[in-house]
């Protein structure tokens, strides 16, 4: 066929396939058999492959996913994509309402909407044609995921009017698609997605649009990128109708509420009806409808003052406390942990939950054998919320914290003003082991080849009594240790040697001074530059440093005043350890804490999170978790006993975080 004829045929195919697609996907009422649809689609794909200029911007072929990308481009949003302030109680909603009334009086209305649990997207159209789709990213910069969004049926490739605008909304995975997807993945023995939100995020973060195309995603658009003045709109609810007129999908459960009582009725209704919805929601969004009033209320840097999200309480499940475990930390604090009958909470299996201290166990009256309600605080860390007393066995005895250290058997004490029980024996094996493990850890002195087991061996064999002894380890002593070959011993000695040159912040963090985390250590090292200057600083001088509070200042002064500490530091100095700030970027605190767009590898044994939990969290924040380390890897999370992947990451100079750092960043 001649090109002109093909052009005409392509136009015809575009039209009919768009129509058939609409009937099939949107109306659920196909008018042609699948085979015919497939045949016509194939014909159109072939024409477009031969003459790429005949590929119309709204061609239905793009729904099946085109070329695989190598990376996502960054896009800067024309206007920041704000987030919403969260509230968790009726009281908070009342407070929000009062603030609104103080500012704009009583003459206004709210629009209440479902808070769809997916991920925020921006869709841009020029003259009615879809030109760019992006993730929210950090609100200012997102990622260009146009090709993936083109595969989402509810994203119109051409609007009903030739307008130029940006629409914002939520892309999500319906519950049914999520369940089917996980079922298929289970059959293929692939990792399961923790929840539909992660599944949607994971799908949109695939470089191959064919994967997104296969994932049955959908959208609800909930705003215009601008305030809609150019279209003569004066309020949010009209904008939603307008979006729908243009061909977008918007959520129909929204409701105009003219009083706070109506808002509460809406919340109550949807709290109840939530399980019946075909998609996940995690709360209710309350918005002042009128644009002028929205403007009057304004925005903070991150969130609007005219809207708020009421979040449903976290998912709760019942399980049994099988035991209460005790661990001794490096500061001697004895922490009780509930060992639980494994149970699925918010998509991941929970087997342990920290009980923090004796007071909490007593207040909640948690006993071994009890049935308890578990939930995830901040959606990450499992927590025992309450005991189900009516299910308690008659012979369940109140839990008594031990009077003696589970590691060294010395008497435990409870210091004044502290809730924690402590082992104050400076020779306590568990404390020293924890302290040593901390000293050698990645963000501290970063001494490789000195895992938990090696630390325990060194202590048991008396080769090390405190951290300074690490610097006097001898080859012939080391190779006598069980399972320590010449190769590992050399590696360890080399790592110890290399650590001497670390910039001051590593030592400072490694010492394990109370309240001094890796970030504070870096600030202190950069400010005081030498250990001597820091040791000489008064509380006042310390608090003058940006981000150093009184608690930390007092802890530092007390620490350095201790004679034993001074002796330890002089032993370290004699061993040749650098005690000044070299500003070398050995630590990772300058890394962007945002996971968005990063390719991340998890390796080694994680202790506080399960692998799948960590993966799910990272993916929910826009990160892409892959299995192997390559030049494309941005970040490696190394748990205990990490092996070859960690070695490779180090060779390639890739940033490495330990689990603590991961949790810190996740909870930010
Ligand atoms: S409005 C300036 N409406 O919730 C206000 N957001 O926690 C922008 N979300 O980033 C958001 N359903 O991804 C709005 N009906 C809804 C929503 C909604 C879900 C998400 C959105 C936003 C996040 C904030």
XYZ file of C-alpha atoms and ligand atoms in Angstrom:
692
model
C 0.000 0.000 0.000
C 1.081 3.562 -0.664
C 1.923 5.717 2.315
C -1.147 7.922 1.784
C -3.389 4.909 1.875
C -1.620 3.628 4.973
C -2.098 6.979 6.619
C -5.802 6.780 6.014
C -5.904 3.183 7.246
C -3.961 4.167 10.404
C -6.464 6.940 11.113
C -9.345 4.501 10.684
C -7.697 1.922 12.933
C -6.975 4.568 15.557
C -10.608 5.494 15.635
C -12.099 2.031 15.817
C -9.544 0.658 18.253
C -10.037 3.609 20.592
C -13.770 2.964 20.452
C -13.418 -0.806 21.011
C -11.002 -0.171 23.842
C -13.453 2.197 25.503
C -16.251 -0.349 25.171
C -14.104 -3.119 26.564
C -12.254 -1.371 29.370
C -14.488 1.478 30.445
C -17.974 0.253 29.669
C -17.283 -3.428 30.211
C -19.413 -4.033 27.085
C -17.284 -5.181 24.140
C -18.912 -5.114 20.712
C -16.253 -7.150 18.839
C -14.537 -10.431 19.685
C -11.059 -10.176 21.242
C -9.470 -11.844 18.226
C -10.694 -9.083 15.914
C -9.431 -6.407 18.280
C -6.036 -8.116 18.467
C -5.823 -8.478 14.701
C -6.613 -4.799 14.092
C -4.138 -3.771 16.802
C -1.449 -5.858 15.136
C -2.174 -4.196 11.812
C -1.818 -0.744 13.343
C 1.409 -1.653 15.159
C 2.882 -2.847 11.864
C 1.985 0.389 10.072
C 3.475 2.464 12.865
C 6.633 0.376 12.895
C 7.105 0.967 9.192
C 6.243 4.652 9.342
C 6.840 5.992 12.853
C 5.533 9.397 11.768
C 2.122 7.786 11.391
C 2.022 7.043 15.120
C -0.589 9.493 16.374
C 0.094 10.902 19.831
C -3.107 9.282 21.052
C -2.616 5.997 19.221
C -4.169 3.057 21.082
C -0.997 1.054 20.391
C 0.663 2.956 23.189
C -1.637 1.335 25.703
C 0.261 -1.918 25.268
C 3.610 -0.383 26.151
C 6.291 0.738 23.728
C 10.047 0.863 24.021
C 11.901 -0.033 27.184
C 13.630 2.943 28.778
C 17.075 2.923 30.345
C 16.226 5.442 33.071
C 13.536 7.899 34.083
C 14.210 11.562 33.397
C 13.648 14.041 36.163
C 10.938 16.630 35.665
C 10.468 19.827 37.615
C 6.828 20.482 38.440
C 5.438 23.838 37.267
C 3.938 24.278 40.736
C 4.982 22.205 43.717
C 2.879 19.115 44.283
C 1.904 19.611 47.878
C 1.181 16.871 50.337
C -1.525 16.945 53.015
C -1.376 17.430 56.755
C -2.406 14.216 58.515
C -4.824 13.923 61.417
C -5.860 10.839 63.286
C -8.702 11.919 65.536
C -12.002 13.766 65.668
C -10.307 16.293 67.897
C -7.695 17.107 65.243
C -10.414 17.566 62.638
C -12.218 19.976 64.982
C -9.026 21.932 65.482
C -8.559 22.162 61.713
C -12.135 23.377 61.303
C -11.636 26.025 63.978
C -8.514 27.334 62.267
C -10.398 27.551 58.981
C -13.280 29.430 60.629
C -10.932 31.853 62.343
C -9.548 32.782 58.956
C -12.508 32.840 56.607
C -15.547 32.942 58.880
C -18.439 30.500 58.835
C -19.664 30.974 55.317
C -17.987 28.194 53.366
C -18.412 24.550 52.390
C -16.143 21.551 52.428
C -15.746 18.825 49.856
C -15.028 15.471 51.459
C -13.293 12.858 49.342
C -11.887 9.401 49.756
C -8.127 9.352 50.237
C -7.056 6.884 47.583
C -4.082 4.772 48.609
C -1.954 4.907 45.501
C 0.617 7.357 44.335
C 0.279 10.940 43.232
C 0.703 11.674 39.533
C 0.709 14.720 37.307
C -0.640 14.557 33.748
C 0.126 17.329 31.276
C -1.820 18.052 28.106
C -1.052 20.451 25.268
C -3.962 21.285 22.966
C -5.783 18.320 24.418
C -2.987 15.803 23.752
C -1.249 13.952 26.585
C 2.399 15.006 26.558
C 3.839 14.203 29.948
C 3.091 12.117 33.008
C 5.159 12.365 36.161
C 5.396 11.099 39.707
C 5.180 13.519 42.601
C 8.761 12.777 43.647
C 9.775 15.138 46.409
C 7.022 17.567 45.425
C 9.340 19.778 43.382
C 11.047 17.235 41.163
C 9.403 14.043 40.012
C 10.114 11.437 37.387
C 8.953 11.271 33.858
C 6.784 8.150 33.634
C 4.840 9.187 30.522
C 5.296 5.860 28.740
C 4.007 3.884 31.703
C 1.062 6.213 32.233
C 0.078 5.903 28.583
C -0.642 2.241 29.292
C -3.133 3.150 32.020
C -6.545 3.002 30.399
C -8.134 5.755 32.425
C -5.426 8.252 31.438
C -6.898 9.937 28.341
C -4.393 10.206 25.507
C -6.565 12.968 24.016
C -9.064 15.110 25.887
C -12.528 15.965 24.654
C -11.432 19.605 24.252
C -8.135 20.965 22.892
C -7.119 22.494 26.205
C -3.637 22.919 27.659
C -3.531 21.990 31.330
C -2.100 19.829 34.056
C -4.283 17.408 36.006
C -3.249 15.809 39.271
C -4.527 12.723 40.931
C -3.821 9.281 42.247
C -2.779 6.196 40.320
C -3.741 2.997 42.103
C -4.159 -0.730 41.709
C -7.656 -2.119 42.340
C -7.811 -4.727 45.127
C -8.798 -7.476 42.724
C -5.902 -6.839 40.369
C -3.593 -6.737 43.367
C -4.806 -10.108 44.619
C -4.520 -11.656 41.160
C -1.068 -10.224 40.679
C 0.162 -11.602 43.988
C -1.414 -14.959 43.248
C 0.479 -15.141 39.967
C 3.665 -14.018 41.655
C 3.270 -16.654 44.346
C 2.878 -19.293 41.658
C 6.072 -18.091 40.027
C 7.713 -17.988 43.463
C 8.352 -14.271 43.094
C 8.311 -11.775 45.958
C 4.825 -10.602 46.833
C 3.821 -6.956 46.994
C 2.939 -5.863 50.508
C -0.104 -3.826 49.468
C -1.780 -2.317 46.390
C 0.033 0.993 46.864
C 3.437 -0.677 46.635
C 2.252 -2.717 43.708
C 1.087 0.428 41.869
C 4.311 2.272 42.685
C 6.389 -0.732 41.662
C 4.507 -0.994 38.376
C 4.930 2.657 37.462
C 8.620 2.428 38.283
C 9.278 -0.255 35.696
C 11.435 0.815 32.804
C 9.585 -1.546 30.504
C 6.115 -0.039 29.888
C 4.810 -3.488 28.917
C 4.972 -4.419 32.586
C 2.911 -1.400 33.609
C 0.503 -2.255 30.781
C -0.031 -5.702 32.266
C -0.763 -4.421 35.755
C -4.283 -3.076 35.342
C -3.711 0.256 37.046
C -6.331 2.944 37.265
C -6.572 6.600 38.225
C -8.751 9.093 40.030
C -7.861 12.682 39.239
C -8.545 15.151 42.037
C -7.155 18.537 41.032
C -5.977 20.878 38.334
C -2.330 21.888 38.405
C -3.383 25.536 38.484
C -6.361 27.080 40.186
C -8.582 26.767 37.145
C -9.276 30.486 36.671
C -8.464 30.282 32.977
C -11.360 27.866 32.578
C -13.740 30.087 34.526
C -13.794 27.714 37.492
C -14.361 29.092 40.954
C -14.306 26.013 43.139
C -12.782 22.567 43.542
C -16.016 20.619 43.055
C -16.591 22.325 39.684
C -13.013 21.508 38.720
C -13.703 17.827 39.381
C -16.758 17.961 37.109
C -14.694 19.779 34.505
C -11.963 17.109 34.670
C -14.585 14.476 34.097
C -16.019 16.346 31.121
C -12.560 16.357 29.584
C -12.363 12.576 29.824
C -10.564 12.032 33.144
C -11.838 9.680 35.786
C -12.700 11.251 39.113
C -14.009 9.600 42.245
C -17.770 9.845 42.619
C -17.988 9.264 46.349
C -17.134 12.891 47.035
C -19.644 14.933 48.973
C -20.206 18.595 49.693
C -20.547 19.156 53.437
C -21.791 22.398 54.887
C -21.193 21.549 58.529
C -18.654 19.720 60.622
C -21.349 17.207 61.593
C -21.766 16.317 57.953
C -17.994 15.852 57.692
C -18.060 13.456 60.645
C -21.012 11.577 59.178
C -19.006 11.144 55.951
C -15.980 9.890 57.877
C -18.106 7.447 59.836
C -19.903 6.189 56.758
C -16.667 5.474 54.893
C -14.880 3.997 57.862
C -17.613 1.403 57.785
C -17.923 1.025 54.007
C -14.180 0.979 53.397
C -13.876 -2.834 53.135
C -16.568 -2.946 50.451
C -14.709 -0.631 48.074
C -12.910 -2.234 45.120
C -9.799 -0.098 45.850
C -7.839 0.760 48.978
C -8.340 4.032 50.781
C -6.341 5.116 53.799
C -8.453 8.030 54.953
C -10.690 10.924 54.067
C -9.562 14.217 52.539
C -11.400 17.344 53.655
C -11.044 20.381 51.386
C -12.447 23.906 51.472
C -14.313 24.064 48.158
C -14.095 27.731 47.109
C -10.889 28.755 45.306
C -10.866 32.311 46.693
C -11.227 30.961 50.206
C -8.503 28.398 49.530
C -6.248 31.231 48.480
C -7.107 33.248 51.543
C -6.113 30.331 53.749
C -2.944 29.700 51.746
C -0.326 26.982 52.053
C 2.612 26.209 54.283
C 5.799 25.085 52.513
C 4.568 21.526 52.356
C 0.826 21.393 52.879
C -2.243 23.506 52.192
C -4.061 25.176 55.108
C -7.379 24.659 53.330
C -7.250 20.896 53.357
C -6.434 18.071 55.714
C -6.338 14.295 55.612
C -8.095 12.265 58.272
C -6.214 8.952 58.350
C -7.904 5.730 59.370
C -6.318 3.991 62.343
C -3.563 1.475 61.523
C -4.525 -2.116 60.768
C -4.682 -4.215 63.911
C -4.493 -7.974 64.324
C -4.558 -10.426 67.199
C -1.719 -12.811 67.997
C -0.146 -14.581 70.965
C 2.886 -13.661 73.063
C 5.008 -16.812 73.056
C 7.822 -15.437 75.161
C 9.559 -12.272 76.307
C 13.178 -12.019 75.208
C 15.745 -9.772 76.880
C 18.670 -8.108 75.175
C 21.442 -6.039 76.715
C 22.446 -3.042 74.629
C 25.816 -1.342 74.547
C 24.818 1.160 77.199
C 23.666 -1.670 79.453
C 19.972 -1.040 78.905
C 17.991 -4.256 79.116
C 15.248 -4.266 76.495
C 12.380 -6.731 76.598
C 10.983 -7.952 73.275
C 7.780 -9.903 72.769
C 8.264 -13.062 70.742
C 5.005 -13.464 68.847
C 3.190 -16.182 67.033
C 3.946 -15.061 63.438
C 1.110 -12.956 62.078
C 0.473 -10.865 58.988
C 0.061 -7.147 59.704
C -0.343 -4.636 56.905
C 1.157 -7.045 54.420
C 4.178 -8.380 56.309
C 4.777 -11.114 58.854
C 5.529 -9.921 62.353
C 7.279 -12.210 64.845
C 8.810 -9.794 67.349
C 7.804 -6.477 68.861
C 9.888 -4.382 71.206
C 8.217 -3.832 74.570
C 10.718 -1.036 75.294
C 10.875 -1.194 79.087
C 9.451 -2.543 82.301
C 6.949 0.314 82.732
C 5.284 -0.405 79.417
C 4.959 -4.115 80.226
C 3.434 -3.221 83.582
C 1.092 -0.519 82.250
C -0.200 -2.775 79.503
C 0.083 -5.792 81.803
C 1.560 -7.997 79.095
C 2.104 -11.610 80.150
C 3.594 -14.608 78.377
C 0.758 -16.566 76.749
C -1.492 -13.506 76.376
C -3.466 -12.760 73.248
C -2.595 -9.242 72.189
C -3.512 -6.691 69.540
C -0.571 -5.856 67.291
C -0.273 -2.887 64.977
C 2.464 -1.086 63.150
C 3.424 2.268 64.566
C 4.146 4.765 61.806
C 3.370 1.859 59.500
C 6.807 0.302 60.084
C 7.644 -0.843 63.580
C 5.380 -3.501 65.091
C 3.916 -2.617 68.453
C 1.830 -4.460 71.053
C -1.162 -2.198 71.468
C -3.145 -4.007 74.131
C -3.838 -7.280 75.839
C -7.143 -9.102 75.374
C -7.740 -9.742 79.055
C -10.840 -11.833 78.557
C -8.735 -14.387 76.697
C -6.056 -14.623 79.377
C -5.253 -18.039 80.829
C -6.031 -18.302 84.519
C -2.534 -19.290 85.445
C -0.796 -16.479 83.493
C 1.560 -14.812 85.937
C 2.433 -11.099 85.783
C 5.714 -10.635 83.971
C 8.605 -9.889 86.259
C 11.692 -8.233 84.802
C 14.820 -10.002 85.932
C 16.748 -8.576 88.845
C 20.040 -9.699 87.314
C 21.627 -9.168 83.928
C 20.727 -11.991 81.529
C 24.278 -11.797 80.145
C 26.610 -11.325 83.141
C 24.285 -11.952 86.062
C 25.232 -8.762 87.887
C 22.443 -6.891 89.629
C 20.399 -4.578 87.414
C 19.700 -1.021 88.520
C 17.132 1.558 87.630
C 18.766 4.963 87.521
C 16.896 7.983 88.769
C 14.621 9.557 86.147
C 15.041 6.574 83.884
C 12.514 3.978 82.883
C 15.133 1.534 81.677
C 16.743 -1.175 83.743
C 20.480 -1.186 83.282
C 23.359 -3.497 83.785
C 26.072 -1.229 85.178
C 28.836 -3.792 85.151
C 31.465 -2.272 82.850
C 32.802 -5.778 82.239
C 29.434 -7.145 81.086
C 30.075 -9.325 78.086
C 26.897 -8.349 76.244
C 27.523 -4.634 76.636
C 31.107 -4.867 75.508
C 30.102 -7.032 72.567
C 27.402 -4.553 71.539
C 29.796 -1.642 71.985
C 32.414 -3.347 69.872
C 29.891 -4.258 67.199
C 28.833 -0.634 67.109
C 32.430 0.588 66.939
C 33.232 -1.535 63.905
C 29.905 -0.864 62.148
C 29.704 0.818 58.818
C 28.875 4.390 59.831
C 31.367 4.160 62.692
C 34.900 2.846 62.060
C 33.734 0.663 59.208
C 35.925 -2.339 60.020
C 34.996 -5.113 57.691
C 35.256 -8.781 58.541
C 34.347 -8.199 62.156
C 30.782 -9.411 62.398
C 28.851 -10.382 65.516
C 30.410 -13.846 65.700
C 33.977 -12.597 65.336
C 33.364 -9.940 68.003
C 32.095 -12.605 70.399
C 35.121 -14.808 69.685
C 37.595 -11.969 70.205
C 36.022 -11.201 73.558
C 35.728 -14.794 74.670
C 39.325 -15.545 73.823
C 40.426 -12.435 75.669
C 42.075 -10.938 72.570
C 40.028 -7.780 72.982
C 38.846 -6.098 76.171
C 37.924 -2.735 74.744
C 37.905 -1.134 71.307
C 41.530 0.000 71.500
C 42.665 -3.645 71.607
C 41.409 -4.077 68.058
C 44.402 -2.054 66.969
C 46.845 -4.523 68.527
C 45.462 -7.714 67.053
C 48.145 -10.032 65.729
C 47.940 -12.347 62.773
C 49.109 -15.425 64.710
C 46.489 -14.844 67.436
C 43.713 -14.388 64.931
C 44.298 -17.505 62.880
C 43.952 -19.575 65.996
C 40.332 -18.573 66.265
C 37.758 -21.062 65.108
C 36.757 -20.649 61.464
C 39.242 -17.803 60.965
C 41.506 -18.565 58.043
C 44.558 -16.648 56.971
C 42.556 -14.828 54.345
C 39.896 -13.535 56.727
C 42.499 -12.647 59.318
C 44.473 -10.604 56.790
C 41.288 -8.923 55.672
C 40.422 -8.013 59.237
C 43.875 -6.667 60.032
C 43.857 -4.616 56.820
C 40.430 -3.202 57.657
C 41.568 -2.297 61.175
C 44.612 -0.590 59.726
C 42.590 1.312 57.127
C 40.159 2.545 59.765
C 42.924 4.510 61.480
C 42.699 7.158 58.794
C 38.947 7.714 59.151
C 37.730 11.246 59.587
C 36.907 12.173 63.196
C 33.137 11.717 62.935
C 33.532 7.964 62.526
C 35.387 7.595 65.791
C 33.014 9.988 67.499
C 29.995 7.994 66.432
C 31.764 4.698 67.119
C 32.403 5.584 70.743
C 28.680 5.286 71.323
C 28.247 8.472 73.340
C 24.624 8.775 74.442
C 22.431 10.879 72.130
C 25.230 11.249 69.541
C 24.079 9.670 66.293
C 26.029 9.611 63.060
C 24.567 12.872 61.833
C 25.398 14.742 65.049
C 28.891 13.213 65.015
C 29.473 14.669 61.588
C 28.234 18.098 62.638
C 30.442 18.070 65.725
C 33.505 16.839 63.854
C 33.091 19.422 61.123
C 32.642 22.179 63.689
C 35.378 21.384 66.227
C 37.727 19.721 63.755
C 39.806 17.906 66.389
C 39.026 15.590 69.274
C 40.985 17.863 71.619
C 38.905 20.889 70.699
C 35.715 18.921 71.160
C 36.863 17.559 74.526
C 37.639 21.071 75.689
C 34.245 22.458 74.668
C 31.817 23.574 77.373
C 28.095 22.846 77.304
C 27.515 26.392 76.202
C 29.936 26.191 73.316
C 28.389 22.916 72.271
C 24.820 24.183 72.219
C 25.908 27.115 70.084
C 26.498 24.631 67.293
C 23.528 24.391 64.985
C 21.435 21.284 65.711
C 23.226 20.389 68.957
C 20.752 20.464 71.836
C 21.230 20.628 75.591
C 20.763 16.927 76.140
C 23.524 16.051 73.727
C 25.807 18.775 75.024
C 25.466 17.582 78.596
C 26.007 13.970 77.571
C 29.220 14.919 75.714
C 30.614 16.886 78.637
C 29.877 14.069 81.080
C 31.384 11.531 78.727
C 34.655 13.364 78.199
C 34.991 14.154 81.916
C 35.186 10.434 82.651
C 38.757 9.371 83.387
C 38.302 5.944 81.852
C 37.156 7.580 78.640
C 40.192 9.827 78.622
C 42.442 6.807 79.080
C 40.685 4.952 76.292
C 41.096 7.915 73.969
C 44.775 8.188 74.712
C 45.188 4.466 74.007
C 43.432 5.009 70.682
C 45.624 7.981 69.934
C 48.744 5.963 70.734
C 47.557 3.270 68.391
C 47.706 5.842 65.596
C 44.060 6.652 65.114
C 43.315 9.912 63.380
C 41.532 12.350 65.693
C 40.734 15.151 63.323
C 38.159 15.966 60.733
C 39.445 15.337 57.261
C 36.177 16.151 55.589
C 36.579 13.060 53.490
C 33.243 11.802 52.334
C 33.549 8.364 53.849
C 30.250 8.455 55.593
C 26.938 8.609 53.899
C 25.135 11.353 55.703
C 25.321 13.622 52.710
C 23.358 11.234 50.601
C 19.929 12.369 49.584
C 17.646 10.747 52.098
C 14.954 10.418 49.483
C 14.625 6.913 48.056
C 12.788 8.182 45.073
C 14.221 7.078 41.774
C 17.096 5.235 43.399
C 18.140 1.711 42.521
C 18.741 -0.053 45.781
C 20.129 -3.460 46.700
C 19.436 -5.179 50.017
C 22.026 -7.631 51.234
C 22.912 -9.476 54.408
C 20.660 -10.243 57.330
C 18.304 -7.506 58.471
C 17.263 -7.704 62.087
C 14.514 -5.194 62.732
C 12.808 -5.371 59.384
C 12.263 -8.369 57.198
C 13.656 -8.232 53.688
C 10.231 -7.970 52.145
C 9.224 -5.288 54.628
C 12.291 -3.202 53.779
C 11.717 -3.748 50.082
C 8.078 -2.754 50.351
C 8.889 0.400 52.308
C 11.582 1.439 49.857
C 9.329 0.801 46.904
C 6.538 2.761 48.510
C 8.903 5.710 48.631
C 9.672 5.365 44.952
C 12.850 3.306 45.204
C 13.552 0.372 42.954
C 14.914 -2.668 44.764
C 17.017 -4.927 42.573
C 18.914 -8.121 43.209
C 22.426 -7.465 42.042
C 24.966 -4.706 42.473
C 26.110 -2.922 39.343
C 27.270 0.514 38.281
C 23.619 1.501 38.120
C 23.092 0.784 41.828
C 22.691 3.974 43.854
C 22.633 2.520 47.330
C 23.287 -0.755 49.118
C 21.657 -1.624 52.426
C 23.967 -4.045 54.185
C 22.656 -6.146 57.030
C 24.693 -8.449 59.218
C 27.115 -10.795 57.504
C 26.738 -9.115 54.122
C 29.082 -10.758 51.655
C 30.027 -10.450 48.030
C 27.427 -7.824 47.130
C 28.816 -5.532 49.779
C 32.347 -6.138 48.551
C 31.280 -5.262 45.039
C 29.470 -2.128 46.226
C 32.619 -1.001 47.962
C 34.722 -1.648 44.893
C 32.341 0.434 42.819
C 32.262 3.181 45.431
C 28.515 2.836 46.006
C 27.014 4.374 49.134
C 26.315 1.763 51.820
C 23.907 2.120 54.730
C 23.376 -0.211 57.641
C 19.935 -1.217 58.884
C 19.766 1.479 61.552
C 20.339 4.137 58.940
C 17.704 2.601 56.698
C 15.131 2.686 59.490
C 16.113 6.243 60.386
C 15.599 7.347 56.795
C 12.402 5.377 56.365
C 10.812 6.922 59.384
C 11.766 10.394 58.276
S -5.404 16.403 47.451
C -2.828 20.047 47.824
N -7.147 14.447 47.338
O -2.705 11.842 49.517
C -3.572 18.804 48.011
N -4.875 13.902 47.732
O -1.175 12.508 51.904
C -3.081 17.699 47.197
N -4.425 11.517 47.914
O -0.029 13.411 47.864
C -3.664 16.394 47.488
N -6.483 10.839 47.608
O -1.208 11.463 46.692
C -5.864 14.792 47.514
N -8.772 12.805 47.166
C -7.509 13.151 47.337
C -6.500 12.197 47.544
C -5.192 12.618 47.741
C -5.244 10.463 47.812
C -2.980 11.445 48.206
C -2.116 12.311 47.328
C -1.342 13.193 48.277
C -1.416 12.407 49.537
C -1.226 13.265 50.754
